[in-house]
Coordinates of C-alpha atoms (C1' of nucleotides) in Angstrom, one line a residue:
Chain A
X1 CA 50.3 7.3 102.4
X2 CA 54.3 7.7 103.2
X3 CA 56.0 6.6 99.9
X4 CA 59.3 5.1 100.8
X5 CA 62.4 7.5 101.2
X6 CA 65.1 5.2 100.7
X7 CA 66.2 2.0 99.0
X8 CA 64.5 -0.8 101.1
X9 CA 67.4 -3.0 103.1
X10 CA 65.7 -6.5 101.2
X11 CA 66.4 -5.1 97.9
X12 CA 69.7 -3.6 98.1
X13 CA 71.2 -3.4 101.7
X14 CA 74.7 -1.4 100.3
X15 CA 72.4 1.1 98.9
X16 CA 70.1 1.4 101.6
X17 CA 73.1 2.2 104.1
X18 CA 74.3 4.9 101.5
X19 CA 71.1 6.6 101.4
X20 CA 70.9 6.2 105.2
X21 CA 74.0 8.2 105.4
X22 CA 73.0 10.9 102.8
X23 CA 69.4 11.4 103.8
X24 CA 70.1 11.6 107.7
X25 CA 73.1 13.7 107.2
X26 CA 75.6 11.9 108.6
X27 CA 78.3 12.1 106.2
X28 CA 79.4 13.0 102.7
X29 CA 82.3 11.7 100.7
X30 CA 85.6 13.9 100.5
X31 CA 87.3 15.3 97.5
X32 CA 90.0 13.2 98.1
X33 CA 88.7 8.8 97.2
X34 CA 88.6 8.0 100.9
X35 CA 88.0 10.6 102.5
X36 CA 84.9 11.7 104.8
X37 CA 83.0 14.9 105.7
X38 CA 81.4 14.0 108.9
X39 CA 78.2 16.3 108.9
X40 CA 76.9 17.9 112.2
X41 CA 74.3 15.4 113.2
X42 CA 76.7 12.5 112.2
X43 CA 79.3 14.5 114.2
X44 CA 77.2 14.8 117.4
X45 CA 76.3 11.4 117.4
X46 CA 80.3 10.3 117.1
X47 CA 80.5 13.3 120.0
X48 CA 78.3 11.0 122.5
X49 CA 80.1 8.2 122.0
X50 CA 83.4 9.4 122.0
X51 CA 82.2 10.9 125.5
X52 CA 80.8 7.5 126.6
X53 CA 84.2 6.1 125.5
X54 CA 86.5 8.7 127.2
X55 CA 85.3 8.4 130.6
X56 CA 85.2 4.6 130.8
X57 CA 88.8 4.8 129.3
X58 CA 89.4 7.2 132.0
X59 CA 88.2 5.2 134.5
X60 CA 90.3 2.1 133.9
X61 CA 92.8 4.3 134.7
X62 CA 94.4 5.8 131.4
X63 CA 95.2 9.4 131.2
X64 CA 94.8 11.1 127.3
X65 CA 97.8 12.7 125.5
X66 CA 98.5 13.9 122.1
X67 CA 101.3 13.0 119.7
X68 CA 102.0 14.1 116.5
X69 CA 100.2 12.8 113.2
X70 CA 103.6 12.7 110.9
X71 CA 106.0 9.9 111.9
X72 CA 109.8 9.6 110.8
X73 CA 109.5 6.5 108.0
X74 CA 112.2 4.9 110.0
X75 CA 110.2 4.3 113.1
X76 CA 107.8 2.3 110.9
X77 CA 110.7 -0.3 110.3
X78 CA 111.8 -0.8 113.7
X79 CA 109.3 -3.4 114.1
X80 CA 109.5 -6.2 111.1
X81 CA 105.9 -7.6 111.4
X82 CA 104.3 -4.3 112.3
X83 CA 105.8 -2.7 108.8
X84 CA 105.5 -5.2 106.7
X85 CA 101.9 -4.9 107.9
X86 CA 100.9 -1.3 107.2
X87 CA 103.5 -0.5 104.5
X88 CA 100.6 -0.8 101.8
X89 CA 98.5 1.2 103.1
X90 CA 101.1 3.9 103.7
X91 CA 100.6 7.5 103.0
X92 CA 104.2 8.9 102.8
X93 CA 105.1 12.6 102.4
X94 CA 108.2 12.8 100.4
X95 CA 107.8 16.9 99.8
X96 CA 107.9 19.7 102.6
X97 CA 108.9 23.6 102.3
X98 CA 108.8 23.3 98.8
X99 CA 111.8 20.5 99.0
X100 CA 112.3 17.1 98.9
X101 CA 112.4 15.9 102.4
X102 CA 116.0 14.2 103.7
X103 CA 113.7 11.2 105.6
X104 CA 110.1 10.6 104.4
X105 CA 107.5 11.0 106.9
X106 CA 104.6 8.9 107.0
X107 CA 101.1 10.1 108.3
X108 CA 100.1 7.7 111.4
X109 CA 98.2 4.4 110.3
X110 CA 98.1 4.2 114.0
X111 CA 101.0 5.3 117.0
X112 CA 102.6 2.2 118.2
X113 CA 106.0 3.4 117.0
X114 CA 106.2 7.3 117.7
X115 CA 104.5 6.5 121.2
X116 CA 106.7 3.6 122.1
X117 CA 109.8 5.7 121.2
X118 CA 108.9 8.1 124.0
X119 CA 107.8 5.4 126.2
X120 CA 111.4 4.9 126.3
X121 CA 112.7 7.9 127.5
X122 CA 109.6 8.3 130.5
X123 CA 110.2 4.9 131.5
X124 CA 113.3 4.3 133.6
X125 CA 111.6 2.2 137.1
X126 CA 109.0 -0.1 137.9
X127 CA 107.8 2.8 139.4
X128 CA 106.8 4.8 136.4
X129 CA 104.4 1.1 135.5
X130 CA 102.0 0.6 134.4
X131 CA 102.1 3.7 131.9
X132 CA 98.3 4.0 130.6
X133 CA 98.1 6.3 127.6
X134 CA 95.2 7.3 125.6
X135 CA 95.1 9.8 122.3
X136 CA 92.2 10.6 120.2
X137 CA 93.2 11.3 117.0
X138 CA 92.7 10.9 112.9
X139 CA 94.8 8.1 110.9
X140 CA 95.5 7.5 107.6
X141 CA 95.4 3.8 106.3
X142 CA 95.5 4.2 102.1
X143 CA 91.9 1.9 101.3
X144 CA 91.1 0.3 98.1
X145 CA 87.7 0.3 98.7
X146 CA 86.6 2.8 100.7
X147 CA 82.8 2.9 102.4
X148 CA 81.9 5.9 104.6
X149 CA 82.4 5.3 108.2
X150 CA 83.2 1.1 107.6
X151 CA 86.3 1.3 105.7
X152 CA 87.5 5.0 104.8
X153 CA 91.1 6.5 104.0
X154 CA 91.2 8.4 106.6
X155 CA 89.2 7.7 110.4
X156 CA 88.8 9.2 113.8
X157 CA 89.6 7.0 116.5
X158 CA 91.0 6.7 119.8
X159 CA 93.9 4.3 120.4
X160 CA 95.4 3.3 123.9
X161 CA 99.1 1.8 124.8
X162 CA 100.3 0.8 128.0
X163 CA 103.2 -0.2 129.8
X164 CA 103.4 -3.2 132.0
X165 CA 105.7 -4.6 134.4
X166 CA 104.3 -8.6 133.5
X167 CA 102.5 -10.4 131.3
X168 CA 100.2 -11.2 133.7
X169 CA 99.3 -7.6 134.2
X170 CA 99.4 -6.7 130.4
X171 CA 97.0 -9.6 129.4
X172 CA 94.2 -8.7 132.5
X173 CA 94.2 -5.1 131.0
X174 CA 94.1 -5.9 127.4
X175 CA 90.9 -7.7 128.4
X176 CA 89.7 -4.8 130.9
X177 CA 89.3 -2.4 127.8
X178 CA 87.7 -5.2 126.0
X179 CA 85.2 -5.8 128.3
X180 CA 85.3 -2.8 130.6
X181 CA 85.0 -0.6 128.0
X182 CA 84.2 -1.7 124.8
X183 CA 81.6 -4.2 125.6
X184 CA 79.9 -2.2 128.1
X185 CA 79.9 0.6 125.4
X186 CA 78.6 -1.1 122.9
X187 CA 76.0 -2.8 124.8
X188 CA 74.9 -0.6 127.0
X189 CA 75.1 2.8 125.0
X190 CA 75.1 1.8 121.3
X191 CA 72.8 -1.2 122.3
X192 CA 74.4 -3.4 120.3
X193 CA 75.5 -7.1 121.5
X194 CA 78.9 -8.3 120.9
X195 CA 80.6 -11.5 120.7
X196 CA 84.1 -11.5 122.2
X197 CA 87.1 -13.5 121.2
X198 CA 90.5 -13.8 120.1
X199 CA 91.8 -13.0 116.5
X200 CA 93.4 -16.0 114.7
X201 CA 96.8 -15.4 113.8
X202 CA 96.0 -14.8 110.1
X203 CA 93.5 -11.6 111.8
X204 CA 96.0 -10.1 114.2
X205 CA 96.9 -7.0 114.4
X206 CA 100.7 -6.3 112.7
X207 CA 103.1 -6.7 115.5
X208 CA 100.6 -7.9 118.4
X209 CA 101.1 -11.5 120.3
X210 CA 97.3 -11.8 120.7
X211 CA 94.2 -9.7 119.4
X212 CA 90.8 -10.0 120.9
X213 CA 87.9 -8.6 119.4
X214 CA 84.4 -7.4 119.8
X215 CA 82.0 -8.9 116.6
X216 CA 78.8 -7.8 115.7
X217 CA 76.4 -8.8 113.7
X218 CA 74.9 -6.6 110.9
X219 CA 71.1 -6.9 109.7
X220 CA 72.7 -8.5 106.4
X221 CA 73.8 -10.7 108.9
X222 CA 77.2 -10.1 107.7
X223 CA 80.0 -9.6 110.3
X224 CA 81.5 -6.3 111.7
X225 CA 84.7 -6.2 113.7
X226 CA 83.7 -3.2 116.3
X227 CA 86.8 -2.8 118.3
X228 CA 89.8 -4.5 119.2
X229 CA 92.3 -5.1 122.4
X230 CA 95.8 -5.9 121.5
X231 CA 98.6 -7.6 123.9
X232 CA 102.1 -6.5 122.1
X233 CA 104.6 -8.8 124.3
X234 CA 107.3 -7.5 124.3
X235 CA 107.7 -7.0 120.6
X236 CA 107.8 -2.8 120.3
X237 CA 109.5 -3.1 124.0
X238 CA 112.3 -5.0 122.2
X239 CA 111.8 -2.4 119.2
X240 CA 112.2 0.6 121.2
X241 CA 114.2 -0.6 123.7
X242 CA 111.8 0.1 126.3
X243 CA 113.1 -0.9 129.3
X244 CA 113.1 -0.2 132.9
X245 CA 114.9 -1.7 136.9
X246 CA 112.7 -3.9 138.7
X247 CA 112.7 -4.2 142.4
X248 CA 115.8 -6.2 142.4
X249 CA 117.7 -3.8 139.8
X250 CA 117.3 -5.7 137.2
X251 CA 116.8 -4.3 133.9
X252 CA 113.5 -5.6 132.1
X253 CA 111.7 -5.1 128.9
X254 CA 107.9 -4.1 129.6
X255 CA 104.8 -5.9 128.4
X256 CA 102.5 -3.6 126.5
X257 CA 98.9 -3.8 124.9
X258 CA 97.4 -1.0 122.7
X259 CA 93.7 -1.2 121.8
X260 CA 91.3 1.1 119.2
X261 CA 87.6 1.8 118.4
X262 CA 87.0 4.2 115.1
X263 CA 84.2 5.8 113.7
X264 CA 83.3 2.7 111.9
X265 CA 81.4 2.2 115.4
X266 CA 78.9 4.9 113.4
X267 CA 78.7 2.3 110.3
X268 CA 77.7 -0.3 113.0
X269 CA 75.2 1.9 114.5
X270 CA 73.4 2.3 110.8
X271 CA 74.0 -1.2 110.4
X272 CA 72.4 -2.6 113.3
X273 CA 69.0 -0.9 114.2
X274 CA 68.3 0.8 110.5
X275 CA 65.1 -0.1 109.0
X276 CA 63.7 1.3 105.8
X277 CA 62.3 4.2 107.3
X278 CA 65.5 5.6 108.4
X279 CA 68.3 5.3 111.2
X280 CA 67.2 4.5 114.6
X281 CA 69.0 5.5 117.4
X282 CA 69.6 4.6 121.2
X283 CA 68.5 7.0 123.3
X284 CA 72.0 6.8 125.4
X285 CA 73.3 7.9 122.4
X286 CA 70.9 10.2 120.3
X287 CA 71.7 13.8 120.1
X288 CA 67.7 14.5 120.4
X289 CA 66.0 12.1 122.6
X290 CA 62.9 13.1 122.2
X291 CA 61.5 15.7 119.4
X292 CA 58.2 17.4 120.2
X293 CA 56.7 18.6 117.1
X294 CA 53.7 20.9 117.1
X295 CA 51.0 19.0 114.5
X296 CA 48.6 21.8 114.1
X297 CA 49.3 25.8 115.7
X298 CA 46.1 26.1 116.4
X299 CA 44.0 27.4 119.4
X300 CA 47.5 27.6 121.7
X301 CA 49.0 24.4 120.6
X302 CA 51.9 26.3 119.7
X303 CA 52.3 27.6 123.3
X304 CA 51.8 24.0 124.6
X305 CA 54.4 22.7 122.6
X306 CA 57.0 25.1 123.9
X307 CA 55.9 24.5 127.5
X308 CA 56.1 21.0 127.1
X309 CA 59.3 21.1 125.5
X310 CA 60.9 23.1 128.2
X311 CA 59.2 20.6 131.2
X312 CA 61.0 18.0 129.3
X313 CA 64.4 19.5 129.1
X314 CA 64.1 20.9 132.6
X315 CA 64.2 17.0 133.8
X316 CA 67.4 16.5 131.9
X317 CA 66.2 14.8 128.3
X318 CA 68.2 16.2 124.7
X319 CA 64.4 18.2 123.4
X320 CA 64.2 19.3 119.8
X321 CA 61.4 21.5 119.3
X322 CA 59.5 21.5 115.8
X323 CA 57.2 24.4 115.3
X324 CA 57.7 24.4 111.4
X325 CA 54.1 24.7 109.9
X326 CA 55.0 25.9 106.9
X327 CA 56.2 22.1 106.1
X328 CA 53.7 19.7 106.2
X329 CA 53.6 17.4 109.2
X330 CA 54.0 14.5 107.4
X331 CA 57.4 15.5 105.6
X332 CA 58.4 16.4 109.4
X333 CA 57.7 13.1 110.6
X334 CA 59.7 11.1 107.8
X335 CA 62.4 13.5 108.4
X336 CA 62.4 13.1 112.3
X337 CA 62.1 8.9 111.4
X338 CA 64.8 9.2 108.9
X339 CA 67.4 10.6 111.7
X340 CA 66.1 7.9 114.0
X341 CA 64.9 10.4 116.6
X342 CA 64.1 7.6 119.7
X343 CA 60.5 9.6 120.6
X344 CA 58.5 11.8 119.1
X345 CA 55.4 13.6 121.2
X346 CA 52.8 15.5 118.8
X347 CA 51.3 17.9 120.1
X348 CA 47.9 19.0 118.5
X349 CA 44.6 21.4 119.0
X350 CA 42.2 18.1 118.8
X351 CA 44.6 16.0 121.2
X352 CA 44.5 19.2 123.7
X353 CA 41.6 19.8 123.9
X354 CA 40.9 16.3 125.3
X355 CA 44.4 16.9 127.9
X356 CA 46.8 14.5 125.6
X357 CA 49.4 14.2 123.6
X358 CA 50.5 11.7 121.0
X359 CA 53.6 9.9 122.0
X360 CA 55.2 7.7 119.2
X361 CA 58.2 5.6 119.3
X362 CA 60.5 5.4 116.3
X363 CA 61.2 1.7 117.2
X364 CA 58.5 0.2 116.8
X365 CA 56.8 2.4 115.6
X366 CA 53.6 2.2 118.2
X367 CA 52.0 5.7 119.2
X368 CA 50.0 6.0 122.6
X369 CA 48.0 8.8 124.2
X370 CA 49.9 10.5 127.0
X371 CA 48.0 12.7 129.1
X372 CA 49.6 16.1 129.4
X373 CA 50.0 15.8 133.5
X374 CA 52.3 12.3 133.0
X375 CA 54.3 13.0 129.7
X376 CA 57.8 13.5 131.4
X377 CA 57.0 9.9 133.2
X378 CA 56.2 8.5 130.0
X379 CA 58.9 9.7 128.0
X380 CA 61.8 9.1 130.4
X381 CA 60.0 5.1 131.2
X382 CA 59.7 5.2 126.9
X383 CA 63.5 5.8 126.4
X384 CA 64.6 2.9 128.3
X385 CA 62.5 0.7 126.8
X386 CA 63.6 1.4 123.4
X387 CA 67.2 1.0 124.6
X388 CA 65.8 -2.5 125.5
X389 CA 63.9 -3.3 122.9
X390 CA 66.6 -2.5 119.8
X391 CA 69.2 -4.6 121.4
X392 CA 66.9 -7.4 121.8
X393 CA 66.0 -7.5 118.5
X394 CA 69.9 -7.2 117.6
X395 CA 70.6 -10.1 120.1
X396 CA 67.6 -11.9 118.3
X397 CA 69.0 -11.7 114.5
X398 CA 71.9 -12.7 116.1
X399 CA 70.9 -16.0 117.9
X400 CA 68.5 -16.8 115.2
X401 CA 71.3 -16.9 112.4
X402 CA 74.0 -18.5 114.7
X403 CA 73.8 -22.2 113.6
X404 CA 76.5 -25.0 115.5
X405 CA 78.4 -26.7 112.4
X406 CA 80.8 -29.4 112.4
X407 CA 82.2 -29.9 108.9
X408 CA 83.5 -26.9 106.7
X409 CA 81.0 -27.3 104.0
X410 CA 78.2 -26.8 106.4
X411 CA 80.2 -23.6 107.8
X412 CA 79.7 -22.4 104.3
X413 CA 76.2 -22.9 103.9
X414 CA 75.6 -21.4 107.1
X415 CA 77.3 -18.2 106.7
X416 CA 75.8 -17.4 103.5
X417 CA 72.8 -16.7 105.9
X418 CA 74.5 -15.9 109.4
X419 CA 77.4 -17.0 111.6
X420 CA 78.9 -20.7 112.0
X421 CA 80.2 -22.1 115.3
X422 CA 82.8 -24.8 114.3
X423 CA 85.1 -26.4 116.6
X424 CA 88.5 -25.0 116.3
X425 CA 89.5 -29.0 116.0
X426 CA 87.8 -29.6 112.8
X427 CA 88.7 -25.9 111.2
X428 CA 92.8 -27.4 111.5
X429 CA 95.2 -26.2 110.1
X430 CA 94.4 -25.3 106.7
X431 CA 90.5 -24.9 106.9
X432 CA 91.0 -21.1 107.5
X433 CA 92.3 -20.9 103.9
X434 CA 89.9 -23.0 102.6
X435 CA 87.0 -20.8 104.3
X436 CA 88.8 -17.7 103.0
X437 CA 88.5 -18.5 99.9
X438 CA 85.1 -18.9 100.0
X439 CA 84.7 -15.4 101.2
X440 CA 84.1 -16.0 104.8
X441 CA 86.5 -15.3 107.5
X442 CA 86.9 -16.8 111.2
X443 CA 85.8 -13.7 113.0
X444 CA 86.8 -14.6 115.9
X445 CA 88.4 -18.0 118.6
X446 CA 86.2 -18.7 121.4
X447 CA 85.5 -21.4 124.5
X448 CA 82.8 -23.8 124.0
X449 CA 80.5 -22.0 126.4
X450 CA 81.0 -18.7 124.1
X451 CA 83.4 -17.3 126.6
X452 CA 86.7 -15.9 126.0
X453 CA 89.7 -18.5 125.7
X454 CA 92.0 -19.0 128.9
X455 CA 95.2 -17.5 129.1
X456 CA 97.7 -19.7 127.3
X457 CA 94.9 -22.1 126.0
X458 CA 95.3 -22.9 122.1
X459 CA 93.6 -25.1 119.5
X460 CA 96.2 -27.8 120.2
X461 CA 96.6 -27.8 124.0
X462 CA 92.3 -27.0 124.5
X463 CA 90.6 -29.0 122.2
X464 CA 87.0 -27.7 123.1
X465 CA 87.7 -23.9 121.4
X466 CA 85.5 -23.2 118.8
X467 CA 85.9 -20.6 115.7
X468 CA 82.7 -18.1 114.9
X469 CA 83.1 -17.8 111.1
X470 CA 81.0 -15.6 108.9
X471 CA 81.0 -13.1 105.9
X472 CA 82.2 -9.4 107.2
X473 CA 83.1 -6.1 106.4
Chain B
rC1 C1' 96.9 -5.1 89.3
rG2 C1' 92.9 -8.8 86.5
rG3 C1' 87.3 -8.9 84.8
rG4 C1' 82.7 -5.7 84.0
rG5 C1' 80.2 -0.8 83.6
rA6 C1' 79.6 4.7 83.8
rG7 C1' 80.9 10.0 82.9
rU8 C1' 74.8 15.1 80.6
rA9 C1' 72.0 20.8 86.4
rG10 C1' 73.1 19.8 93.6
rC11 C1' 71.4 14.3 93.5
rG12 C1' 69.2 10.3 90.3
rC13 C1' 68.7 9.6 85.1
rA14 C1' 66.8 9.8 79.6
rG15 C1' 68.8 11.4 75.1
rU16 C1' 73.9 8.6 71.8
rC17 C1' 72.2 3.1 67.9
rC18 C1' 69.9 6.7 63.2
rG19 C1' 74.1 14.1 64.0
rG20 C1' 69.5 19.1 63.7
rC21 C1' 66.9 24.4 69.7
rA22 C1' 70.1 20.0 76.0
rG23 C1' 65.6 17.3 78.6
rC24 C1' 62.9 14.6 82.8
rG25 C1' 62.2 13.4 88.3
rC26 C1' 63.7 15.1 93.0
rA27 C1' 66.0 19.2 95.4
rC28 C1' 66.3 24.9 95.1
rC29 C1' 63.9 30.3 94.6
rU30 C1' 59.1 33.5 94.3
rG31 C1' 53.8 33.8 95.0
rC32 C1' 49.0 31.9 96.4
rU33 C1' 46.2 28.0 98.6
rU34 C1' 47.5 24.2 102.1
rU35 C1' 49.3 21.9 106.9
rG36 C1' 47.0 15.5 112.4
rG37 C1' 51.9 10.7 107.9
rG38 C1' 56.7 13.0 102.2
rA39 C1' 50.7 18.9 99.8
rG40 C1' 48.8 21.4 95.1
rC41 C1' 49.0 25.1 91.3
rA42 C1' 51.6 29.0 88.8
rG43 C1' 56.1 31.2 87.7
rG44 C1' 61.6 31.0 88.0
rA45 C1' 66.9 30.1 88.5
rG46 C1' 70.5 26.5 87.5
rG47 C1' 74.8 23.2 82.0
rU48 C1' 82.5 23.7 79.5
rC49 C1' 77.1 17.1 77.9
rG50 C1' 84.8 14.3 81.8
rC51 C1' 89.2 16.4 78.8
rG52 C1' 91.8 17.2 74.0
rG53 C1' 91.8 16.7 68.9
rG54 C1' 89.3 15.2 64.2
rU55 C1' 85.0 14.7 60.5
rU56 C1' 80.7 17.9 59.2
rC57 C1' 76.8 23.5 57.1
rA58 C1' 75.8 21.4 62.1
rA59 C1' 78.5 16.9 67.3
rA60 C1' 76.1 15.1 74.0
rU61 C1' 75.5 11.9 69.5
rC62 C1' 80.3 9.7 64.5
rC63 C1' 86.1 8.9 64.6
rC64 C1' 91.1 9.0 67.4
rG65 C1' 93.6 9.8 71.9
rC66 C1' 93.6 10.7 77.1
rC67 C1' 91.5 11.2 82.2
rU68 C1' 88.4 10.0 86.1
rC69 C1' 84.9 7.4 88.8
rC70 C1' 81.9 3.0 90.2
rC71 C1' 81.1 -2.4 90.7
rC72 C1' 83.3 -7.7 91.2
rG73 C1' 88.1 -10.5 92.8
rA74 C1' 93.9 -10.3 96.5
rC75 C1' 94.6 -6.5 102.1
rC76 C1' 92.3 -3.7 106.3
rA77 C1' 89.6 -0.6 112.4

RNA sequence: CGGGGAGUAGCGCAGUCCGGCAGCGCACCUGCUUUGGGAGCAGGAGGUCGCGGGUUCAAAUCCCGCCUCCCCGACCA
């Protein structure tokens, strides 16, 4: 019998999720506290997602672009919430060419400023708006605690900023990307639900006039924040002195948003569908779909397997092919289970020689016999029900340890095991603190029906808003 | 920065109290037998015991100083 490979998630879930990451071969820490080496199969999962990203992002309209990673310190002060924000976490090079530097140059915590700068000069009419840039790119935010993927020094992202002519127009994008892209990612390729809402002002981003945000909810049943959509106002437009003639040759200041998903999306993933045999991934998003490994060699098994793993690529399906048999079977299997490998089909002398094969599905773990005629059928019908069946079991943890609340002491019961729904009303004006202190945070400001609050509508003028507050990352 | 721990093989640890050949598990290499849920046996390689000093015939172990890392509290995608 299979002795367990990792730390279960019951007895220690931190630990479980670093094995997770060791053992599959995701990541391994850098030299540097902080810092990540993102392995190969951690690096081709981030590949498909970035992928799935980019051409929704592209879609919406955006175009990508590259700017450059140091930043004059100066730029950082132009805006007085945005650096009071990230000074902290501030990596500042103060040396170059052997030489202390005249100006200090930071490393990006994110692009806002040197973007905005040269939003300036390419803005001039309302005919250069909207302005939709998109760069993928590494930043630097100096952690305190860092966790690989979650919360790490340095983090490969994508950030967008745009360039509106209204509000109006700035707001209905900001909320695009959220949904458009972000939510549609995450649920339909990551298979992970999402609530969506609006940041409270404690929880916005540095220099924004409104943050919304995608939550998910962890097997911990601690919160994650997976991406967020930022409308700027006019702040960096004032800043940067972006400005442009309307119609009527006026000069305006634009409206802007800017809006970022990281590699802690790869933390989520772990987080999400792990169980204690290993990572288990969505087949949108699994660099191997489907593995076919060869159980036995015997008697032209070995010749089967490669046919059938060449029919199965043929219709389009990520194949790996594991003909190993110097390793035992079983030690393939856990390793297949460990890297969360969506199907597996076995492929063996006693199974052929009765026309089948064994196909088994890392979800639930269930194995049926396929005969040999039907397996691409069965395989491509298998793949989208374990898309299905991981993010109802997500959506399940999550509905099951959602509780309604209406007084802050039963918030704080409730998110020692889950996520609260209090009404925005009761929260006030100091229960934030109050919950904070407690160690849970309001994730995130919603409508009553779990929507996303109306344009303009705020815990004083719509009194039906409710707060989802839980413990996060 | 406040509170608590730990530095010994690639990883995880024992040994330290009471000084006496530097060990165990996993991983790695070679060979044989295995191979349908982490195989077995035999052999092998791998060490600045965090760093510096001191005590001693002898220091991973005792003494002094320093460094680093991890965990828990205030910030963050």
């Amino acid at each position: 019998m299979a002795k367990s490979v990792l730390t279960s998630q019951a007895s220690d879930f931190p630990r479980w999720y670093q094995d997770i990451v060791a053992k599959a071969e995701l990541a391994d820490n850098g030299p540097v506290r902080g810092t990540m080496v993102i392995r190969p199969y951690g690096y081709a999962i981030w590949e498909m997602m970035q992928a799935e990203i980019d051409v929704r992002i592209k879609a919406a309209g955006v175009s990508n672009a590259y700017f450059p990673l140091l930043i004059p310190e100066s730029y950082l002060r132009r805006e007085a919430e945005h650096v009071e924000g990230f000074s902290p976490e501030l990596a500042v090079v103060t040396y170059g060419g052997g030489k202390q530097l005249e100006e200090p140059v930071v490393v990006r915590p994110t692009s806002e400023t040197i973007i905005n700068s040269y939003f300036a000069k390419w803005i001039q009419s309302y005919r250069d708006l909207p302005l939709l840039i998109n760069q993928w790119a590494n930043v630097v935010r100096w952690e305190l605690r860092p966790r690989l993927f979650l919360r790490t020094t340095e983090f490969l992202w994508q950030e967008g900023h745009t360039a509106h002519a209204s509000a109006t127009e700035a707001r209905d994008f900001a909320l695009t990307i959220l949904s458009d892209v972000y939510q549609d990612v995450m649920e339909n390729v990551l298979a992970i639900p999402v609530l969506r809402g609006r940041k409270t002002d404690n929880e916005r981003f540095a220099g924004a006039t409104t943050t919304w945000t995608c939550e998910a909810m962890m097997r911990d049943s601690k919160a994650l924040q997976m991406g967020t959509s930022h409308e700027l106002g006019q702040n960096f437009a004032r800043a940067f002195d972006i400005t442009y003639l309307d119609e009527s040759g006026t000069q305006s200041f634009v409206w802007q948003t800017s809006w970022g998903v990281s590699t802690r999306l790869m933390g989520a993933l772990v987080m999400v569908h792990g169980d204690d045999n290993g990572l288990r991934l969505p087949p949108r998003l699994a660099p191997v779909q489907v593995v076919v490994i060869l159980a036995r060699a015997d008697d032209g098994a070995a010749e089967a397997a490669v046919t059938l793993a060449a029919e199965l690529r043929s219709s389009g399906l990520r194949v790996d092919l594991d003909t190993r048999t110097d390793t035992s079977f079983g030690r393939r299997v856990v390793d297949w289970e460990l890297k969360g490998v969506p199907l597996r089909v076995e492929v063996g002398p006693r199974d052929l020689a009765e026309g089948v094969v064994v196909l088994a599905r890392r979800d639930t773990g269930t194995k049926t016999s396929v005969p040999l005629p039907g397996v691409v059928a069965e395989v491509t019908t298998a793949l989208d029900a374990v898309h299905g069946a991981l993010f109802d079991e997500a959506a399940e943890l999550q509905r099951s340890r959602t509780v309604k609340v209406d007084s802050l002491e039963d918030a704080e019961k409730a998110a020692a095991s889950g996520f609260a729904v209090i009404p925005m009303s009761v929260v006030g004006a100091d229960g934030e603190t109050t919950l904070n202190r407690a160690g849970i945070s309001v994730r995130c400001i919603q409508s009553a029906d779990g929507g996303l609050p109306g344009a303009g509508d705020d815990e004083t003028s719509d009194s039906s808003l409710v707060a989802v507050v839980g413990r996060a990352y």
